[in-house]
Amino acid sequence: MKVTKKIVLEEHDMPTRWYNIVADMPNKPLPMLNPTTKQPTTKEEFEVLFSKGAAEQEFSTERWIDIPDEVRDLYRIYRPTPLVRASGLEKALDTPAKIYFKNESVSPVGSHKLNSAIPQAYYNKIQGIKHLTTETGAGQWGSALSIASKHFGLDLTVFMVKVSYEQKPYRKSVMHTYGATVIPSPSMTTGIGRQFNQDYPNTAGSLGMAISEAVEQALNQPDTRYALGSTMSHVCLHQTIIGEEARKQMEIAGDYPDIVIGCFGGGSNFAGISFPFMRDNLVNGAKTRFIAAEPASCPKLTRGQYAYDFGDAQGVTPLIPMYTLGHGFQPAAIHAGGLRYHGAGSYVSQLAHDGYIEGRDVNQLDAFKAGILFSQAEGIIPAPESTHAICVAIQEALKAKEEGTEKVILFNLSGHGLIDMASYDRYFAGDLNNYIVPQELIDENVNDLMKL
């Protein structure tokens, strides 16, 4: 029987609603807390920093939320994205498993991040906001929000983690091309940035630091709001268009996943591919496994603590119930810059705490090795972040081979690596290392949470 290589939906088959998993969660996440009063954060407080549209979605318990027509019109530029049968990878592994991947690398910015950037820019535009601030790790989110902001006539300032600013110059070039101002973080632009530079003069930066700077600028500049690329519930909501499309495509393929995998930083692309399928586990008692593939250098799900913590390094955001390594944790300078975040989103954390999600850590060299095998088998060079999901998919496919079982594996190819070739060059030169976080460093950081 001939295998269909890719399944592409028609534009009219694109989902019209995002899926809000909280409606089906047996245990709802604990509320975010005001950092000063330690009382539950209100929607009105949230609106001081985020758009009203984002705030409404962050606090919504409705199962389905309509996608605005103007957002869907822009989605049509690249959506629906293909579901691809990884037949070349299956052959290379000689596995009986069926491997599928959702190819989010086909977006104009080369990653899934545009799925949330478009609606966030839209909600700010219709509110009358003129300026946005944000952070970015590897640059995918900054690139996505740059083009979305330009479309809706918004000015954007991006605080880019310093190590990625230096490692990935073309990400910076993309953001400049789309009209954004890009500042390496920690910077001398904000008070918090200057303090970070004083306290940690040789720091490579972190997403937590960049968030602190972006939040400070948003709060101190008129007609300005902050936009976040991961972690928050409204961001995960927007990304569920990935999994909702994949459900339709898997049905056309005549398969249903036994295992769903996504790389994991704060949780947006993992939630996007997994939450629509997890609905069957929550509502219908399905037994699909969901694996979050995180870097061994930043292992919050596998070695972190489930506790209230700040979303930023300075401690100015609401306290979020999350798996965390401590907001003061500074990850090693790995090349998967989008996964260098100390915490997980509240929905993902609650679901992991309840046993619906497995965390698995992947070291940097294994991730690049898997990415190279995938690129040679399937022709797509993946982003360093996506190689973590690929590595776990390969592990599960080889396990199926050992067991002689025909598992169906689905993973999210969150982005391509064509702007990350310097990272691959360093791998080929033997200039990359594995970073395994010492347990005492994790303990030192998470013990500080007890003071909150």
XYZ file of C-alpha atoms in Angstrom:
452
model
C 0.000 0.000 0.000
C 1.403 3.361 -1.016
C 1.964 5.793 1.841
C 0.593 9.315 1.415
C 3.507 11.631 2.148
C 1.607 14.705 3.266
C -1.956 15.626 4.048
C -2.972 19.207 3.304
C -6.347 20.598 4.280
C -8.229 23.115 2.153
C -8.408 26.660 3.495
C -12.108 26.275 4.256
C -11.236 23.324 6.512
C -9.091 25.487 8.780
C -10.514 25.531 12.340
C -12.679 28.499 13.259
C -12.189 28.162 17.038
C -9.331 27.738 19.499
C -9.637 25.029 22.150
C -9.459 26.041 25.821
C -8.409 22.919 27.724
C -9.213 24.325 31.171
C -12.889 23.572 30.497
C -12.095 19.843 30.549
C -9.369 19.688 33.204
C -10.462 17.658 36.253
C -8.264 19.814 38.499
C -8.212 23.481 37.585
C -4.900 25.312 37.990
C -4.411 27.419 41.073
C -4.868 31.139 40.362
C -2.043 33.501 39.576
C -1.244 35.733 42.554
C -0.587 39.438 42.795
C 3.113 39.653 43.769
C 2.422 42.326 46.392
C -0.841 41.248 48.037
C -0.494 37.500 47.333
C -4.194 37.545 46.431
C -5.502 36.091 43.150
C -4.698 38.319 40.191
C -7.784 39.919 38.664
C -8.542 40.415 35.001
C -8.370 44.172 35.540
C -4.845 43.869 36.959
C -3.855 41.700 34.023
C -5.093 44.366 31.598
C -2.541 46.845 32.937
C 0.150 44.823 31.174
C -1.644 42.838 28.442
C -4.377 43.663 25.937
C -7.995 43.333 27.020
C -8.488 40.533 24.497
C -5.575 38.548 25.927
C -6.843 39.149 29.470
C -10.327 37.908 28.635
C -8.889 34.720 27.142
C -6.440 34.219 30.020
C -9.334 34.100 32.502
C -11.889 32.363 30.271
C -13.242 28.918 31.164
C -15.180 28.501 27.907
C -14.246 25.358 25.941
C -14.195 27.069 22.549
C -13.192 30.622 21.636
C -13.914 31.971 18.157
C -10.973 33.050 16.010
C -11.650 36.588 14.695
C -12.143 36.828 10.935
C -9.221 39.237 10.510
C -6.933 36.776 12.304
C -8.155 33.878 10.164
C -7.531 35.928 7.022
C -3.878 36.301 8.022
C -3.626 32.671 9.083
C -4.527 31.769 5.487
C -1.128 33.066 4.351
C 0.387 29.823 5.634
C -2.375 27.752 7.223
C -3.476 25.008 7.197
C 0.028 23.588 7.578
C 0.877 20.101 6.261
C 0.799 16.904 8.273
C 3.689 14.825 6.930
C 4.326 11.089 7.141
C 8.002 10.764 8.056
C 8.461 7.733 5.816
C 12.126 8.531 5.209
C 12.820 8.596 8.942
C 10.851 5.380 9.424
C 13.032 3.705 6.792
C 16.251 5.047 8.331
C 15.234 3.651 11.722
C 13.834 0.404 10.300
C 10.925 0.745 12.699
C 7.390 -0.607 12.488
C 6.196 2.643 14.053
C 4.330 5.174 11.950
C 5.809 8.634 12.454
C 3.985 11.839 11.552
C 4.988 15.446 12.052
C 3.038 18.688 11.833
C 5.169 21.050 9.788
C 4.916 24.489 11.400
C 8.151 25.583 9.704
C 6.204 26.710 6.612
C 5.055 29.977 8.216
C 6.625 33.231 6.924
C 8.860 33.398 10.007
C 9.685 29.686 9.922
C 7.992 28.634 13.162
C 4.716 28.182 15.024
C 5.076 31.504 16.859
C 3.024 33.436 14.317
C -0.087 31.557 15.501
C -0.145 33.706 18.651
C 1.643 36.815 17.387
C -1.158 37.613 14.933
C -4.030 37.544 17.453
C -2.020 39.341 20.127
C -1.151 42.182 17.742
C -4.772 42.252 16.561
C -6.226 42.596 20.065
C -3.824 45.426 20.848
C -4.671 47.190 17.582
C -8.443 47.171 18.119
C -7.886 48.475 21.663
C -5.995 51.483 20.328
C -2.569 50.508 21.666
C 0.330 52.086 19.751
C 3.433 50.314 21.091
C 4.349 46.760 22.114
C 7.278 45.325 24.020
C 8.341 41.710 24.226
C 11.235 39.357 24.838
C 12.674 36.649 22.620
C 15.109 33.808 23.156
C 16.253 32.315 19.862
C 14.351 34.983 17.930
C 11.376 33.055 16.551
C 8.856 34.876 18.757
C 10.478 38.246 18.168
C 10.374 37.643 14.412
C 6.724 36.612 14.533
C 5.577 39.562 16.614
C 7.649 41.899 14.425
C 5.754 41.075 11.253
C 2.396 40.932 13.052
C 3.021 44.325 14.660
C 4.017 45.845 11.328
C 0.815 44.571 9.716
C -1.345 46.209 12.393
C 0.687 49.440 12.515
C 2.248 48.924 15.962
C 5.751 49.874 17.043
C 7.659 46.986 18.644
C 10.699 46.793 20.914
C 12.210 43.330 21.355
C 14.576 42.483 24.213
C 16.578 39.543 22.831
C 18.524 37.304 25.206
C 22.155 38.370 24.855
C 23.612 34.951 24.043
C 21.120 34.462 21.200
C 21.650 38.046 20.013
C 25.307 37.087 19.558
C 24.822 33.484 18.356
C 21.976 34.172 15.904
C 22.647 37.453 14.042
C 20.247 36.631 11.228
C 17.329 36.371 13.650
C 18.133 39.934 14.607
C 18.262 40.833 10.895
C 14.818 39.345 10.325
C 13.333 41.440 13.125
C 15.012 44.566 11.777
C 13.656 43.802 8.301
C 10.133 43.606 9.718
C 10.635 46.981 11.412
C 11.271 46.101 15.072
C 13.828 47.608 17.434
C 16.008 44.824 18.868
C 17.994 45.266 22.087
C 20.337 42.636 23.614
C 19.264 41.713 27.144
C 20.261 42.480 29.808
C 20.696 45.986 28.435
C 21.441 49.479 29.679
C 18.028 50.639 28.384
C 16.002 49.799 31.507
C 16.646 50.152 35.217
C 16.230 46.422 35.692
C 18.670 45.724 32.851
C 21.293 48.003 34.355
C 20.882 46.250 37.697
C 21.286 42.831 36.075
C 24.482 43.979 34.354
C 25.822 45.247 37.648
C 24.924 42.089 39.570
C 25.933 39.627 36.816
C 28.574 41.401 34.668
C 29.353 38.336 32.514
C 25.839 36.964 32.182
C 24.660 35.414 28.910
C 21.170 36.636 29.753
C 17.984 34.638 30.146
C 14.372 34.798 29.071
C 13.480 35.723 32.648
C 15.762 38.769 32.460
C 14.448 39.807 29.050
C 10.852 39.514 30.305
C 11.693 41.804 33.239
C 13.051 44.451 30.879
C 10.120 44.241 28.471
C 7.618 44.472 31.339
C 9.371 47.516 32.820
C 9.315 49.373 29.512
C 5.668 48.495 28.888
C 4.625 49.799 32.309
C 6.606 53.029 31.972
C 5.691 53.997 28.396
C 2.232 55.390 27.485
C -0.066 53.565 25.024
C 2.065 50.444 25.444
C 1.333 46.829 26.265
C 3.460 43.724 26.677
C 3.053 40.566 24.571
C 4.382 37.160 25.638
C 5.310 34.326 23.297
C 4.801 31.318 25.557
C 3.804 30.107 29.045
C 0.544 32.046 29.482
C -2.773 30.310 28.923
C -3.953 32.645 26.147
C -0.766 31.886 24.191
C -1.294 28.128 24.531
C -4.908 28.690 23.471
C -3.876 30.350 20.202
C -1.476 27.518 19.411
C -4.219 24.850 19.592
C -4.990 25.541 15.952
C -2.004 23.222 15.328
C -3.588 20.243 17.037
C -7.099 20.977 15.797
C -5.822 20.808 12.228
C -3.794 17.700 13.048
C -6.897 15.907 14.350
C -8.610 16.375 10.990
C -5.489 15.304 9.116
C -4.910 12.195 11.235
C -8.498 11.192 10.570
C -7.867 11.492 6.825
C -4.717 9.378 7.282
C -6.770 6.742 9.060
C -4.542 6.859 12.144
C -4.676 8.196 15.681
C -1.548 8.935 17.733
C -0.442 6.653 20.542
C 2.223 9.214 21.444
C 2.266 13.001 20.938
C 5.561 14.875 21.379
C 6.592 18.508 21.431
C 9.752 20.311 22.448
C 9.285 22.261 25.646
C 10.397 25.712 26.735
C 7.428 27.474 28.301
C 4.822 25.231 26.694
C 3.275 26.970 23.674
C 4.094 24.592 20.808
C 3.749 21.559 23.075
C 0.289 22.714 24.144
C -0.595 23.508 20.547
C -0.009 19.986 19.279
C -1.076 18.102 22.407
C -4.096 19.802 24.000
C -6.617 18.991 21.226
C -5.666 15.301 21.443
C -5.514 15.375 25.241
C -9.182 16.282 25.186
C -9.880 12.639 24.316
C -7.919 11.497 27.370
C -9.736 13.928 29.650
C -13.247 13.434 28.279
C -13.317 9.980 26.695
C -10.696 8.057 28.660
C -8.247 7.672 25.764
C -4.718 6.508 26.655
C -2.494 8.600 24.389
C 0.876 9.478 25.924
C 2.072 13.082 25.823
C 5.818 13.727 26.123
C 7.368 17.156 26.633
C 10.974 17.128 25.403
C 13.052 19.661 27.333
C 16.800 20.367 27.374
C 18.849 18.648 30.057
C 20.322 22.071 30.809
C 16.902 23.506 31.729
C 14.883 20.543 33.087
C 11.964 22.105 34.955
C 9.473 19.282 34.306
C 11.907 16.474 35.081
C 13.890 18.040 37.940
C 12.123 21.246 38.953
C 9.681 21.971 41.762
C 5.932 22.512 41.490
C 5.418 25.811 43.302
C 4.409 29.431 42.916
C 7.116 31.421 41.145
C 7.588 34.592 39.138
C 7.557 34.474 35.367
C 10.528 36.840 35.185
C 13.937 37.085 36.839
C 13.328 40.311 38.769
C 10.032 39.240 40.345
C 7.620 41.805 38.909
C 5.138 39.507 37.154
C 2.268 37.705 38.885
C 3.185 34.571 40.804
C 2.340 31.561 38.643
C 1.752 27.974 39.847
C 4.348 26.137 37.783
C 7.091 23.586 37.556
C 10.145 25.767 37.960
C 13.884 25.843 38.481
C 13.542 29.154 40.298
C 13.198 32.554 38.628
C 16.832 33.316 39.403
C 18.047 30.296 37.417
C 20.383 31.228 34.559
C 20.492 28.404 31.981
C 23.633 27.342 30.157
C 24.240 28.956 26.766
C 22.818 26.122 24.657
C 21.808 26.795 21.055
C 18.135 25.938 21.590
C 17.592 29.476 22.860
C 13.798 29.175 22.810
C 13.893 26.429 25.450
C 16.057 28.335 27.959
C 13.218 29.265 30.316
C 13.049 28.497 34.019
C 9.342 27.647 34.278
C 6.367 25.941 32.649
C 2.913 27.399 32.052
C 0.232 26.827 34.686
C -2.011 24.612 32.518
C 0.867 22.381 31.430
C 2.190 22.264 34.985
C -1.163 21.203 36.432
C -1.612 18.525 33.772
C 1.922 17.245 34.390
C 1.271 17.267 38.143
C -1.865 15.178 37.531
C 0.031 12.651 35.409
C -1.279 13.524 31.941
C 2.104 14.755 30.668
C 5.531 13.121 30.821
C 8.676 15.223 30.873
C 11.858 13.919 29.260
C 15.186 15.733 29.202
C 17.447 15.621 26.139
C 21.076 16.664 26.065
C 22.368 19.025 23.397
C 24.547 16.585 21.444
C 21.813 13.939 21.217
C 19.388 16.624 20.022
C 21.684 17.768 17.197
C 22.444 14.164 16.220
C 18.708 13.504 15.922
C 18.196 16.695 13.936
C 20.860 15.712 11.429
C 19.375 12.240 10.964
C 15.955 13.820 10.403
C 17.303 16.358 7.897
C 19.048 13.640 5.887
C 15.949 11.414 5.933
C 13.252 14.060 5.401
C 15.101 16.971 3.775
C 14.159 19.587 6.384
C 16.816 21.063 8.674
C 15.025 21.554 12.008
C 15.489 24.356 14.505
C 17.643 23.354 17.509
C 14.490 23.529 19.640
C 12.633 21.083 17.396
C 15.502 18.589 17.470
C 14.533 17.789 21.066
C 11.108 16.570 19.952
C 12.692 14.662 17.067
C 15.124 12.984 19.463
C 12.284 11.709 21.654
C 10.301 10.589 18.590
C 13.330 8.563 17.475
C 13.681 7.059 20.955
C 10.043 5.986 20.932
C 10.279 4.617 17.375
C 13.313 2.518 18.308
C 11.508 1.288 21.402
C 8.604 0.204 19.185
C 11.128 -1.643 17.037
C 12.481 -3.507 20.079
C 8.954 -4.381 21.182
C 7.755 -5.220 17.662
C 4.770 -2.886 18.029
C 3.285 -0.565 15.432
C 2.985 2.632 17.455
C 1.660 5.815 15.861
C 3.889 8.745 16.822
C 3.060 12.388 16.167
C 5.428 15.279 16.877
C 5.411 18.980 16.187
C 8.148 20.324 13.946
C 7.947 23.757 15.558
C 10.381 25.449 13.165
C 13.180 25.109 10.623
C 16.861 25.732 11.356
C 17.965 27.573 8.224
C 18.930 30.617 10.293
C 20.659 28.401 12.852
C 23.356 26.922 10.647
C 26.131 28.432 12.779
C 24.921 26.115 15.539
C 25.165 23.108 13.232
C 28.652 24.235 12.167
C 29.732 24.244 15.802
C 28.290 20.741 16.246
C 30.225 19.423 13.227
C 33.393 21.100 14.531
C 33.011 19.325 17.873
C 32.602 22.686 19.580
C 29.358 21.925 21.454
C 29.022 20.378 24.887
C 26.345 18.684 26.917
C 25.199 20.776 29.841
C 23.779 18.799 32.734
C 22.616 21.010 35.570
C 24.137 20.085 38.956
C 21.412 19.137 41.414
C 22.843 21.483 44.027
C 22.309 24.432 41.664
C 18.662 23.467 41.183
C 18.216 22.989 44.933
C 19.763 26.373 45.634
C 17.354 28.120 43.298
C 14.139 26.300 44.211
C 14.845 26.631 47.939
C 14.531 30.374 47.482
C 10.885 29.800 46.494
C 10.071 28.987 50.091
C 10.639 32.668 50.874
C 7.756 33.716 48.607
